[in-house]
XYZ file of C-alpha atoms in Angstrom:
75
model
C -40.185 -9.951 23.616
C -39.639 -10.265 19.905
C -38.724 -13.943 20.235
C -41.950 -14.684 22.086
C -43.827 -12.921 19.247
C -42.060 -15.089 16.717
C -43.027 -18.179 18.724
C -46.656 -17.131 19.006
C -46.854 -16.517 15.277
C -46.184 -20.216 14.673
C -49.341 -21.151 16.539
C -51.483 -18.155 15.718
C -53.644 -19.793 13.077
C -53.279 -23.441 14.105
C -55.634 -23.584 17.084
C -55.144 -26.736 19.209
C -52.278 -28.973 18.249
C -51.927 -32.693 18.869
C -49.207 -34.015 21.147
C -46.093 -34.753 19.137
C -47.297 -32.531 16.256
C -48.160 -35.462 13.951
C -49.575 -33.214 11.249
C -46.506 -30.978 11.046
C -43.721 -31.145 8.470
C -40.261 -31.921 9.838
C -39.071 -28.479 8.713
C -41.943 -26.888 10.770
C -40.949 -28.892 13.845
C -37.331 -27.791 13.375
C -38.306 -24.151 13.061
C -40.421 -24.509 16.273
C -37.540 -26.006 18.086
C -35.318 -23.075 17.063
C -37.880 -20.529 18.257
C -38.458 -22.402 21.545
C -34.713 -22.458 22.062
C -34.423 -18.707 21.442
C -37.143 -18.011 23.984
C -35.511 -20.361 26.553
C -32.060 -18.823 26.099
C -33.395 -15.245 26.496
C -35.446 -16.278 29.542
C -32.382 -17.830 31.174
C -30.329 -14.748 30.444
C -33.011 -12.345 31.698
C -33.453 -14.313 34.970
C -29.693 -14.174 35.438
C -29.566 -10.437 34.837
C -32.431 -9.923 37.289
C -30.828 -12.151 39.924
C -33.722 -14.637 39.968
C -33.099 -18.330 40.376
C -35.463 -19.613 37.709
C -35.548 -23.151 39.098
C -36.562 -21.948 42.616
C -39.092 -19.513 41.140
C -40.663 -22.285 39.058
C -40.823 -24.640 42.047
C -42.517 -21.974 44.195
C -44.986 -21.241 41.360
C -45.869 -24.963 41.040
C -46.654 -25.044 44.784
C -48.845 -21.900 44.498
C -50.695 -23.317 41.518
C -51.284 -26.614 43.286
C -52.965 -24.730 46.145
C -54.868 -22.381 43.869
C -56.036 -25.128 41.451
C -56.309 -28.343 43.424
C -57.274 -31.506 41.502
C -60.948 -32.382 41.545
C -61.937 -34.905 44.242
C -62.236 -38.522 43.019
C -65.686 -39.670 42.066
């Protein structure tokens, strides 16, 4: 949970960010990459401890989301 908090702190006062983070310093992007990696590694470890196949769970969730939030009909 602490790693997620550290990740959220990076974005806490930034609001929306542009794709590719063009206004960020390289050192800020590097720090973000480190925090994202920490969260990913903990998530993978937690899913392993819990016996959950993260890939399968994500695939099932994508299907549920597609049903719950279908794209708008074409105009």
